[in-house]
Amino acid sequence: MEPSRADSAPDPAVRRLSLYLRQLETFRRAGRHTVSSRQLGESLHLTDAQVRKDLAYFGQFGHPGIGYGVEELIGRLRGILGTDRIWNVLLVGAGNIGRALSDYRGFSARGFRVAAVFDIDPAKIGRTLGPFPIRPMSDLPAVAREQGARLAILAVPADCAQDVADQLIAAGVRGLLNFAPVSLNVPRGVAVNTVDMAVQLEQLAFQVT
Amino acid sequence: MEPSRADSAPDPAVRRLSLYLRQLETFRRAGRHTVSSRQLGESLHLTDAQVRKDLAYFGQFGHPGIGYGVEELIGRLRGILGTDRIWNVLLVGAGNIGRALSDYRGFSARGFRVAAVFDIDPAKIGRTLGPFPIRPMSDLPAVAREQGARLAILAVPADCAQDVADQLIAAGVRGLLNFAPVSLNVPRGVAVNTVDMAVQLEQLAFQVT
DNA sequence: GGATGTGAATGCATTCACAGCA
DNA sequence: TGCTGTGAATGCATTCACATCC
């Protein structure tokens, strides 16, 4: 039995998969060909057992006595996460955060391509954000279909985030990366990931106090 | 016994405290004076028991038969998180993300003030980022001391993040909000919170696949 | 020796269910 | 009746420890 995708891996394990991939790419840049669970773990402040267990949920990728092949494991993890192909991502919100994300190099380096930029503010329509024309929300259904976009980034003010989310979902988007400080309501089958910067700072304030 | 701060609350509970605070402020804007654990939980997709247990780690804030006083609980949570006063935050990195964060309204609304902006690139020194002069890293120790800054935001490229982190810690910073896609090594007593945008998208890609 | 993969044991967070109070 | 606070029970993730293989 060698599931290319786990039947039921713990959620935290899936989150760490991304970190393993990121770290493996660093090892590869450093010219390493093989890495042990202990080394991979130490670089991320995790135990070796944790690393092995996480990877084992998804298959048998290691070589006893040797460790894991860096190149090999990168390929496996990409396959599991689904980033062995390019994802077109829609970006809504041409404000400060939208601008920063529209040409964030970290996205393209990891298989994500911002495909189009939208805004709800009529005053911004027709202007550009870097190389992107800012499009009205009315273009959304057509563009989403053309680009086959299943992911979107929400970089709009809190008070219109739910409304925009609804429109994105109606246009076929299945995963939302939300930068508005609100808890979104979405139907089953749609994934949401909210990044609230103020919450992040609050957590630090608590720990530092 | 009524600990204003829990002796040992689960980490996940502390993270949710920030969400409760955010949601309570929304309830307050809506004019509500009281809220039950069930209502607070539903708005965040949590169970009522979870809400009560989380809050109970920190004290007895509720009124049986009534619920929680919105204004009262906001004050308590601010006190626990340490955001009942203004935090001066240093920002390093005057690129796209740094620019977006330097005037993110969500920070000031929640008790955080960007106090100064730094960059390692000599070409940027002396220029401005919005209202902030971009300062050289050599100014860091003095500014950190003057402002009493214990928190900092790292918005620099991955390959210099560790170096900048070391300098910030040497300057007395105790909490780092890191936007570089790397795992930072810090001494005990320093808190790190890494936000990796590509990792966030990867998680969505996995769930959507 | 050096490393993986994995059942068993541990530890921790969530949920349950109810006593107690308004 | 409505709601909180909390011990007890459950469920889930992590860690341990070892059989297995290079």
Short mmCIF file of C-alpha atoms (C1' of nucleotides) in Angstrom, two decimals:
data_model
loop_
_atom_site.label_atom_id
_atom_site.label_comp_id
_atom_site.label_asym_id
_atom_site.label_seq_id
_atom_site.Cartn_x
_atom_site.Cartn_y
_atom_site.Cartn_z
CA MET A 1 0.00 0.00 0.00
CA GLU A 2 1.51 3.31 -0.97
CA PRO A 3 -1.05 6.08 -0.98
CA SER A 4 0.14 9.05 -2.99
CA ARG A 5 -2.33 10.93 -0.86
CA ALA A 6 -3.21 10.08 2.73
CA ASP A 7 -6.65 8.82 3.52
CA SER A 8 -6.78 10.86 6.69
CA ALA A 9 -3.66 12.71 7.76
CA PRO A 10 -3.89 15.04 10.75
CA ASP A 11 -4.39 18.62 9.73
CA PRO A 12 -1.22 19.81 11.48
CA ALA A 13 0.77 17.27 9.48
CA VAL A 14 -0.49 18.73 6.23
CA ARG A 15 0.55 22.20 7.34
CA ARG A 16 4.03 20.95 8.10
CA LEU A 17 4.30 19.36 4.67
CA SER A 18 4.61 22.85 3.21
CA LEU A 19 7.40 23.65 5.62
CA TYR A 20 9.25 20.48 4.70
CA LEU A 21 8.99 21.40 1.05
CA ARG A 22 10.28 24.90 1.68
CA GLN A 23 13.19 23.61 3.71
CA LEU A 24 14.04 20.91 1.18
CA GLU A 25 14.35 23.54 -1.51
CA THR A 26 16.82 25.35 0.70
CA PHE A 27 18.81 22.15 1.11
CA ARG A 28 18.76 21.65 -2.64
CA ARG A 29 20.10 25.16 -3.25
CA ALA A 30 22.88 24.26 -0.83
CA GLY A 31 23.73 21.30 -3.05
CA ARG A 32 22.56 18.53 -0.74
CA HIS A 33 21.28 15.31 -2.27
CA THR A 34 20.05 13.52 0.81
CA VAL A 35 18.73 14.49 4.23
CA SER A 36 17.71 12.60 7.36
CA SER A 37 14.55 13.13 9.35
CA ARG A 38 16.70 14.43 12.16
CA GLN A 39 18.37 17.06 10.00
CA LEU A 40 15.11 18.13 8.39
CA GLY A 41 13.47 18.31 11.78
CA GLU A 42 16.22 20.31 13.44
CA SER A 43 16.13 22.92 10.72
CA LEU A 44 12.45 23.49 11.51
CA HIS A 45 12.61 22.95 15.26
CA LEU A 46 10.74 19.66 15.11
CA THR A 47 11.64 16.16 16.30
CA ASP A 48 12.84 13.49 13.92
CA ALA A 49 9.92 11.25 14.87
CA GLN A 50 7.51 14.00 13.94
CA VAL A 51 9.03 14.33 10.50
CA ARG A 52 8.97 10.60 9.82
CA LYS A 53 5.40 10.19 11.03
CA ASP A 54 4.17 13.12 8.96
CA LEU A 55 5.76 11.83 5.78
CA ALA A 56 4.65 8.28 6.45
CA TYR A 57 1.01 9.38 6.34
CA PHE A 58 1.48 9.93 2.63
CA GLY A 59 3.72 7.06 1.61
CA GLN A 60 7.15 5.53 1.97
CA PHE A 61 9.57 8.10 0.66
CA GLY A 62 12.68 7.33 2.69
CA HIS A 63 15.63 4.98 2.34
CA PRO A 64 16.59 3.19 5.57
CA GLY A 65 20.18 3.84 6.51
CA ILE A 66 20.35 6.71 4.02
CA GLY A 67 17.59 9.19 4.65
CA TYR A 68 15.38 10.96 2.13
CA GLY A 69 16.43 11.95 -1.37
CA VAL A 70 16.09 15.72 -1.52
CA GLU A 71 15.07 15.93 -5.16
CA GLU A 72 12.83 12.90 -4.86
CA LEU A 73 11.01 14.15 -1.78
CA ILE A 74 10.50 17.60 -3.29
CA GLY A 75 8.75 15.94 -6.21
CA ARG A 76 6.60 13.80 -3.96
CA LEU A 77 5.54 16.68 -1.77
CA ARG A 78 4.70 18.84 -4.76
CA GLY A 79 2.53 16.05 -6.04
CA ILE A 80 0.75 15.68 -2.72
CA LEU A 81 0.18 19.40 -2.24
CA GLY A 82 -0.89 19.78 -5.84
CA THR A 83 1.80 22.30 -6.74
CA ASP A 84 3.37 20.20 -9.45
CA ARG A 85 1.39 22.36 -11.82
CA ILE A 86 0.69 26.11 -12.09
CA TRP A 87 -2.32 27.51 -10.24
CA ASN A 88 -4.01 30.61 -11.55
CA VAL A 89 -5.04 32.83 -8.67
CA LEU A 90 -7.47 35.74 -8.75
CA LEU A 91 -6.66 38.79 -6.67
CA VAL A 92 -9.43 41.06 -5.42
CA GLY A 93 -8.45 44.39 -3.90
CA ALA A 94 -6.01 46.83 -5.45
CA GLY A 95 -5.04 48.58 -2.24
CA ASN A 96 -1.78 48.41 -0.34
CA ILE A 97 -1.86 44.72 0.41
CA GLY A 98 -3.15 43.81 -3.02
CA ARG A 99 -0.32 45.70 -4.64
CA ALA A 100 2.26 43.94 -2.49
CA LEU A 101 0.83 40.52 -3.26
CA SER A 102 0.37 41.13 -6.98
CA ASP A 103 4.08 40.98 -7.53
CA TYR A 104 5.17 38.85 -4.60
CA ARG A 105 7.98 36.73 -6.00
CA GLY A 106 7.34 34.01 -3.46
CA PHE A 107 4.13 33.04 -5.25
CA SER A 108 5.56 32.46 -8.70
CA ALA A 109 8.51 30.63 -7.20
CA ARG A 110 6.13 28.09 -5.71
CA GLY A 111 3.69 27.44 -8.52
CA PHE A 112 1.15 30.23 -8.12
CA ARG A 113 0.43 32.85 -10.77
CA VAL A 114 -1.69 35.93 -10.19
CA ALA A 115 -3.95 35.77 -13.22
CA ALA A 116 -6.07 38.91 -12.84
CA VAL A 117 -6.77 41.79 -10.46
CA PHE A 118 -10.19 43.07 -9.49
CA ASP A 119 -11.56 45.85 -7.30
CA ILE A 120 -14.97 46.93 -6.15
CA ASP A 121 -14.10 50.64 -6.27
CA PRO A 122 -15.35 52.06 -9.60
CA ALA A 123 -12.71 54.80 -9.41
CA LYS A 124 -9.95 52.23 -9.74
CA ILE A 125 -11.37 50.33 -12.70
CA GLY A 126 -9.30 50.80 -15.83
CA ARG A 127 -6.22 51.86 -13.92
CA THR A 128 -3.39 49.40 -13.54
CA LEU A 129 -1.65 47.61 -10.70
CA GLY A 130 1.82 46.90 -11.98
CA PRO A 131 1.25 44.91 -15.17
CA PHE A 132 -2.39 44.16 -14.36
CA PRO A 133 -5.39 46.15 -15.51
CA ILE A 134 -7.79 46.59 -12.62
CA ARG A 135 -11.03 44.96 -13.62
CA PRO A 136 -14.58 45.39 -12.33
CA MET A 137 -16.23 42.63 -10.34
CA SER A 138 -18.63 42.13 -13.22
CA ASP A 139 -15.75 40.60 -15.19
CA LEU A 140 -15.19 38.03 -12.50
CA PRO A 141 -17.32 35.12 -13.73
CA ALA A 142 -15.92 35.24 -17.25
CA VAL A 143 -12.29 35.62 -16.19
CA ALA A 144 -12.58 32.90 -13.57
CA ARG A 145 -13.92 30.51 -16.17
CA GLU A 146 -11.35 31.41 -18.85
CA GLN A 147 -8.44 31.05 -16.46
CA GLY A 148 -9.81 28.01 -14.69
CA ALA A 149 -9.08 29.80 -11.43
CA ARG A 150 -9.96 27.82 -8.31
CA LEU A 151 -8.06 29.98 -5.81
CA ALA A 152 -8.41 33.65 -4.93
CA ILE A 153 -6.81 36.19 -2.65
CA LEU A 154 -9.05 38.60 -0.75
CA ALA A 155 -7.35 41.90 -0.01
CA VAL A 156 -10.38 44.09 0.51
CA PRO A 157 -11.67 46.01 3.56
CA ALA A 158 -13.41 43.98 6.24
CA ASP A 159 -16.85 45.37 5.55
CA CYS A 160 -17.04 44.03 2.02
CA ALA A 161 -15.03 40.82 2.44
CA GLN A 162 -18.06 38.56 2.87
CA ASP A 163 -19.77 40.07 -0.14
CA VAL A 164 -16.70 39.61 -2.33
CA ALA A 165 -16.23 36.08 -1.00
CA ASP A 166 -19.76 35.20 -2.03
CA GLN A 167 -19.14 36.49 -5.54
CA LEU A 168 -15.89 34.56 -5.84
CA ILE A 169 -17.53 31.34 -4.72
CA ALA A 170 -20.36 31.90 -7.16
CA ALA A 171 -17.72 32.25 -9.87
CA GLY A 172 -16.36 28.82 -9.04
CA VAL A 173 -13.53 29.63 -6.66
CA ARG A 174 -12.96 26.84 -4.13
CA GLY A 175 -10.18 28.26 -1.93
CA LEU A 176 -9.86 31.71 -0.40
CA LEU A 177 -6.80 33.34 1.11
CA ASN A 178 -8.40 36.07 3.19
CA PHE A 179 -6.50 39.09 4.50
CA ALA A 180 -9.56 40.86 5.89
CA PRO A 181 -9.92 40.63 9.67
CA VAL A 182 -13.24 38.82 9.62
CA SER A 183 -14.50 35.28 9.94
CA LEU A 184 -16.01 34.35 6.57
CA ASN A 185 -19.03 32.11 6.12
CA VAL A 186 -18.61 29.73 3.22
CA PRO A 187 -20.45 26.62 2.05
CA ARG A 188 -19.03 23.14 2.49
CA GLY A 189 -16.40 22.33 -0.07
CA VAL A 190 -14.85 25.78 0.03
CA ALA A 191 -11.62 26.27 1.98
CA VAL A 192 -10.71 29.50 3.72
CA ASN A 193 -7.40 30.57 5.16
CA THR A 194 -7.49 33.86 7.03
CA VAL A 195 -4.32 35.82 7.70
CA ASP A 196 -4.98 38.57 10.23
CA MET A 197 -1.83 40.62 10.68
CA ALA A 198 -3.08 42.34 13.82
CA VAL A 199 -3.84 38.98 15.39
CA GLN A 200 -0.28 37.89 14.67
CA LEU A 201 1.10 40.93 16.47
CA GLU A 202 -1.29 40.40 19.36
CA GLN A 203 0.04 36.90 19.86
CA LEU A 204 3.53 38.29 20.06
CA ALA A 205 2.44 40.99 22.49
CA PHE A 206 0.98 38.30 24.73
CA GLN A 207 4.11 36.19 24.66
CA VAL A 208 6.40 39.15 25.25
CA THR A 209 4.37 40.57 28.11
CA MET B 1 -8.83 32.75 42.68
CA GLU B 2 -9.16 34.97 39.67
CA PRO B 3 -5.98 35.00 37.64
CA SER B 4 -5.86 38.01 35.35
CA ARG B 5 -3.46 35.84 33.37
CA ALA B 6 -3.63 32.05 33.14
CA ASP B 7 -0.89 30.02 34.70
CA SER B 8 -0.86 27.65 31.75
CA ALA B 9 -3.47 28.04 29.06
CA PRO B 10 -3.22 25.87 25.96
CA ASP B 11 -1.55 27.67 23.11
CA PRO B 12 -4.54 27.26 20.80
CA ALA B 13 -6.71 28.95 23.42
CA VAL B 14 -4.46 32.00 23.41
CA ARG B 15 -4.70 32.23 19.65
CA ARG B 16 -8.47 32.18 19.84
CA LEU B 17 -8.47 34.96 22.41
CA SER B 18 -7.49 37.35 19.63
CA LEU B 19 -10.37 36.15 17.52
CA TYR B 20 -12.82 36.63 20.38
CA LEU B 21 -11.58 40.17 20.81
CA ARG B 22 -11.94 40.92 17.12
CA GLN B 23 -15.45 39.52 17.03
CA LEU B 24 -16.49 41.34 20.20
CA GLU B 25 -15.47 44.62 18.62
CA THR B 26 -17.73 43.79 15.72
CA PHE B 27 -20.59 43.09 18.14
CA ARG B 28 -19.91 46.38 19.88
CA ARG B 29 -20.05 48.28 16.59
CA ALA B 30 -23.41 46.59 16.03
CA GLY B 31 -24.59 48.05 19.33
CA ARG B 32 -24.74 44.84 21.32
CA HIS B 33 -24.13 44.97 25.05
CA THR B 34 -24.12 41.31 25.90
CA VAL B 35 -23.27 38.08 24.12
CA SER B 36 -23.49 34.39 25.00
CA SER B 37 -20.78 31.81 24.48
CA ARG B 38 -22.98 30.19 21.90
CA GLN B 39 -23.38 33.37 19.87
CA LEU B 40 -19.71 34.25 20.09
CA GLY B 41 -18.80 30.71 19.11
CA GLU B 42 -21.15 30.50 16.16
CA SER B 43 -19.80 33.70 14.68
CA LEU B 44 -16.33 32.10 14.65
CA HIS B 45 -17.40 28.53 13.85
CA LEU B 46 -16.53 27.26 17.29
CA THR B 47 -18.59 25.44 19.93
CA ASP B 48 -19.99 27.23 22.95
CA ALA B 49 -18.06 24.93 25.27
CA GLN B 50 -14.84 25.86 23.54
CA VAL B 51 -15.48 29.54 24.10
CA ARG B 52 -16.33 29.12 27.78
CA LYS B 53 -13.36 26.89 28.46
CA ASP B 54 -10.96 29.26 26.72
CA LEU B 55 -12.15 32.27 28.66
CA ALA B 56 -12.25 30.36 31.94
CA TYR B 57 -8.50 29.73 31.68
CA PHE B 58 -8.05 33.43 32.34
CA GLY B 59 -10.75 34.21 34.87
CA GLN B 60 -14.48 34.43 35.46
CA PHE B 61 -15.75 37.01 33.05
CA GLY B 62 -19.28 35.80 32.44
CA HIS B 63 -22.64 36.30 34.13
CA PRO B 64 -24.71 33.11 34.50
CA GLY B 65 -28.08 33.45 32.89
CA ILE B 66 -26.94 36.57 31.03
CA GLY B 67 -23.78 35.89 29.06
CA TYR B 68 -20.71 38.08 28.76
CA GLY B 69 -20.70 41.86 28.80
CA VAL B 70 -19.29 42.95 25.47
CA GLU B 71 -17.55 46.05 26.72
CA GLU B 72 -16.35 44.32 29.85
CA LEU B 73 -14.92 41.32 28.03
CA ILE B 74 -13.16 43.52 25.48
CA GLY B 75 -11.41 45.26 28.33
CA ARG B 76 -10.44 42.00 29.99
CA LEU B 77 -9.09 40.49 26.79
CA ARG B 78 -7.08 43.60 26.00
CA GLY B 79 -5.57 43.40 29.43
CA ILE B 80 -4.67 39.75 29.01
CA LEU B 81 -3.20 40.17 25.55
CA GLY B 82 -1.35 43.29 26.62
CA THR B 83 -2.98 45.55 24.08
CA ASP B 84 -4.51 47.90 26.60
CA ARG B 85 -1.58 50.14 25.80
CA ILE B 86 0.20 51.22 22.59
CA TRP B 87 3.02 49.04 21.26
CA ASN B 88 5.75 50.64 19.21
CA VAL B 89 6.76 48.31 16.40
CA LEU B 90 9.87 48.49 14.25
CA LEU B 91 9.54 47.65 10.58
CA VAL B 92 12.51 46.34 8.63
CA GLY B 93 12.23 46.15 4.85
CA ALA B 94 10.94 48.92 2.65
CA GLY B 95 9.87 46.72 -0.24
CA ASN B 96 6.37 45.86 -1.38
CA ILE B 97 5.27 44.13 1.77
CA GLY B 98 6.94 46.67 4.02
CA ARG B 99 5.13 49.47 2.25
CA ALA B 100 1.78 47.75 2.63
CA LEU B 101 2.32 47.11 6.32
CA SER B 102 3.68 50.56 7.10
CA ASP B 103 0.25 52.08 6.69
CA TYR B 104 -1.96 49.10 7.43
CA ARG B 105 -4.90 50.58 9.29
CA GLY B 106 -5.59 47.33 11.07
CA PHE B 107 -2.49 47.81 13.21
CA SER B 108 -3.28 51.22 14.61
CA ALA B 109 -6.86 50.16 15.20
CA ARG B 110 -5.65 47.40 17.52
CA GLY B 111 -2.97 49.14 19.54
CA PHE B 112 0.10 48.84 17.36
CA ARG B 113 2.06 51.78 15.99
CA VAL B 114 4.79 51.50 13.40
CA ALA B 115 7.49 53.60 15.03
CA ALA B 116 10.26 53.51 12.43
CA VAL B 117 11.24 51.94 9.12
CA PHE B 118 14.63 50.43 8.31
CA ASP B 119 16.23 48.81 5.28
CA ILE B 120 19.50 47.09 4.60
CA ASP B 121 19.75 48.47 1.05
CA PRO B 122 22.00 51.57 1.12
CA ALA B 123 20.25 52.88 -2.00
CA LYS B 124 17.01 53.27 -0.08
CA ILE B 125 18.42 55.06 2.95
CA GLY B 126 17.24 58.64 3.18
CA ARG B 127 14.26 58.06 0.92
CA THR B 128 10.84 57.83 2.48
CA LEU B 129 8.12 55.20 2.82
CA GLY B 130 4.94 57.18 3.21
CA PRO B 131 5.55 59.38 6.22
CA PHE B 132 8.59 57.40 7.38
CA PRO B 133 12.19 58.18 6.55
CA ILE B 134 13.98 54.95 5.63
CA ARG B 135 16.76 54.51 8.14
CA PRO B 136 19.96 52.46 8.01
CA MET B 137 20.33 49.39 10.20
CA SER B 138 23.02 51.23 12.12
CA ASP B 139 20.31 53.43 13.62
CA LEU B 140 18.50 50.40 14.96
CA PRO B 141 19.94 50.14 18.48
CA ALA B 142 19.38 53.81 19.27
CA VAL B 143 15.87 53.95 17.84
CA ALA B 144 14.85 50.71 19.51
CA ARG B 145 15.97 52.08 22.86
CA GLU B 146 14.35 55.50 22.41
CA GLN B 147 11.03 54.01 21.35
CA GLY B 148 11.10 51.17 23.83
CA ALA B 149 10.25 48.87 20.94
CA ARG B 150 9.89 45.21 21.88
CA LEU B 151 8.21 44.05 18.67
CA ALA B 152 9.38 44.15 15.08
CA ILE B 153 8.14 43.19 11.64
CA LEU B 154 10.53 41.48 9.25
CA ALA B 155 9.70 42.19 5.61
CA VAL B 156 13.07 41.46 4.04
CA PRO B 157 14.20 38.82 1.51
CA ALA B 158 14.72 35.32 2.83
CA ASP B 159 18.47 35.38 2.48
CA CYS B 160 19.00 38.20 4.93
CA ALA B 161 16.12 37.49 7.33
CA GLN B 162 18.23 35.61 9.88
CA ASP B 163 20.87 38.32 9.86
CA VAL B 164 18.31 41.07 10.41
CA ALA B 165 16.60 39.01 13.09
CA ASP B 166 19.88 38.72 14.97
CA GLN B 167 20.37 42.48 14.83
CA LEU B 168 16.85 43.15 16.05
CA ILE B 169 17.26 40.78 18.97
CA ALA B 170 20.57 42.37 19.85
CA ALA B 171 18.73 45.70 19.90
CA GLY B 172 16.33 44.36 22.51
CA VAL B 173 13.41 43.21 20.38
CA ARG B 174 11.59 40.26 21.99
CA GLY B 175 8.93 39.41 19.39
CA LEU B 176 9.29 39.05 15.61
CA LEU B 177 6.58 38.97 12.99
CA ASN B 178 8.42 37.34 10.11
CA PHE B 179 7.21 37.51 6.50
CA ALA B 180 10.30 35.87 5.04
CA PRO B 181 9.80 32.22 4.05
CA VAL B 182 12.43 30.84 6.40
CA SER B 183 12.55 29.22 9.81
CA LEU B 184 14.39 31.63 12.09
CA ASN B 185 16.68 30.58 14.93
CA VAL B 186 16.21 32.72 17.99
CA PRO B 187 17.30 32.43 21.63
CA ARG B 188 14.90 31.45 24.38
CA GLY B 189 12.72 34.31 25.47
CA VAL B 190 12.22 35.62 21.94
CA ALA B 191 8.93 34.87 20.18
CA VAL B 192 8.62 34.41 16.43
CA ASN B 193 5.53 34.33 14.30
CA THR B 194 6.16 33.47 10.66
CA VAL B 195 3.59 34.28 7.99
CA ASP B 196 4.48 32.53 4.75
CA MET B 197 2.02 33.57 2.07
CA ALA B 198 3.04 30.80 -0.32
CA VAL B 199 2.49 28.22 2.40
CA GLN B 200 -1.01 29.58 2.92
CA LEU B 201 -1.82 29.15 -0.75
CA GLU B 202 -0.30 25.68 -0.75
CA GLN B 203 -2.64 24.63 2.03
CA LEU B 204 -5.57 25.80 -0.03
CA ALA B 205 -4.27 24.02 -3.11
CA PHE B 206 -4.10 20.80 -1.10
CA GLN B 207 -7.63 21.15 0.21
CA VAL B 208 -9.06 22.08 -3.16
CA THR B 209 -7.32 19.26 -5.01
"C1'" DG C 1 26.43 1.86 12.49
"C1'" DG C 2 22.72 4.68 10.61
"C1'" DA C 3 18.47 5.43 9.18
"C1'" DT C 4 13.29 4.59 8.17
"C1'" DG C 5 8.49 3.14 9.32
"C1'" DT C 6 5.18 2.08 12.78
"C1'" DG C 7 2.38 0.09 16.69
"C1'" DA C 8 2.00 1.41 21.57
"C1'" DA C 9 2.09 4.79 25.07
"C1'" DT C 10 1.75 9.29 26.40
"C1'" DG C 11 0.13 13.91 26.66
"C1'" DC C 12 -2.80 17.52 25.43
"C1'" DA C 13 -6.95 19.82 23.58
"C1'" DT C 14 -11.77 19.44 22.87
"C1'" DT C 15 -16.24 17.96 24.02
"C1'" DC C 16 -19.60 16.39 27.23
"C1'" DA C 17 -22.66 16.91 30.78
"C1'" DC C 18 -24.13 18.86 34.78
"C1'" DA C 19 -24.04 21.64 39.21
"C1'" DG C 20 -24.94 26.24 40.35
"C1'" DC C 21 -26.52 30.76 39.81
"C1'" DA C 22 -29.48 34.89 37.84
"C1'" DT D 1 -35.53 29.10 31.74
"C1'" DG D 2 -30.94 30.56 30.22
"C1'" DC D 3 -26.39 30.68 30.75
"C1'" DT D 4 -21.70 30.15 32.94
"C1'" DG D 5 -17.87 27.43 34.89
"C1'" DT D 6 -15.76 23.02 35.34
"C1'" DG D 7 -14.52 18.09 36.43
"C1'" DA D 8 -14.77 13.86 33.64
"C1'" DA D 9 -14.59 11.60 29.36
"C1'" DT D 10 -13.28 11.50 24.85
"C1'" DG D 11 -10.50 12.03 20.85
"C1'" DC D 12 -6.49 13.37 18.51
"C1'" DA D 13 -1.57 14.51 17.87
"C1'" DT D 14 3.00 13.68 19.44
"C1'" DT D 15 6.54 10.97 21.31
"C1'" DC D 16 8.61 6.61 22.36
"C1'" DA D 17 10.81 2.55 21.27
"C1'" DC D 18 11.92 -0.99 18.43
"C1'" DA D 19 11.68 -4.19 14.34
"C1'" DT D 20 13.58 -3.74 9.88
"C1'" DC D 21 16.54 -2.74 6.27
"C1'" DC D 22 20.93 -0.55 3.78
#
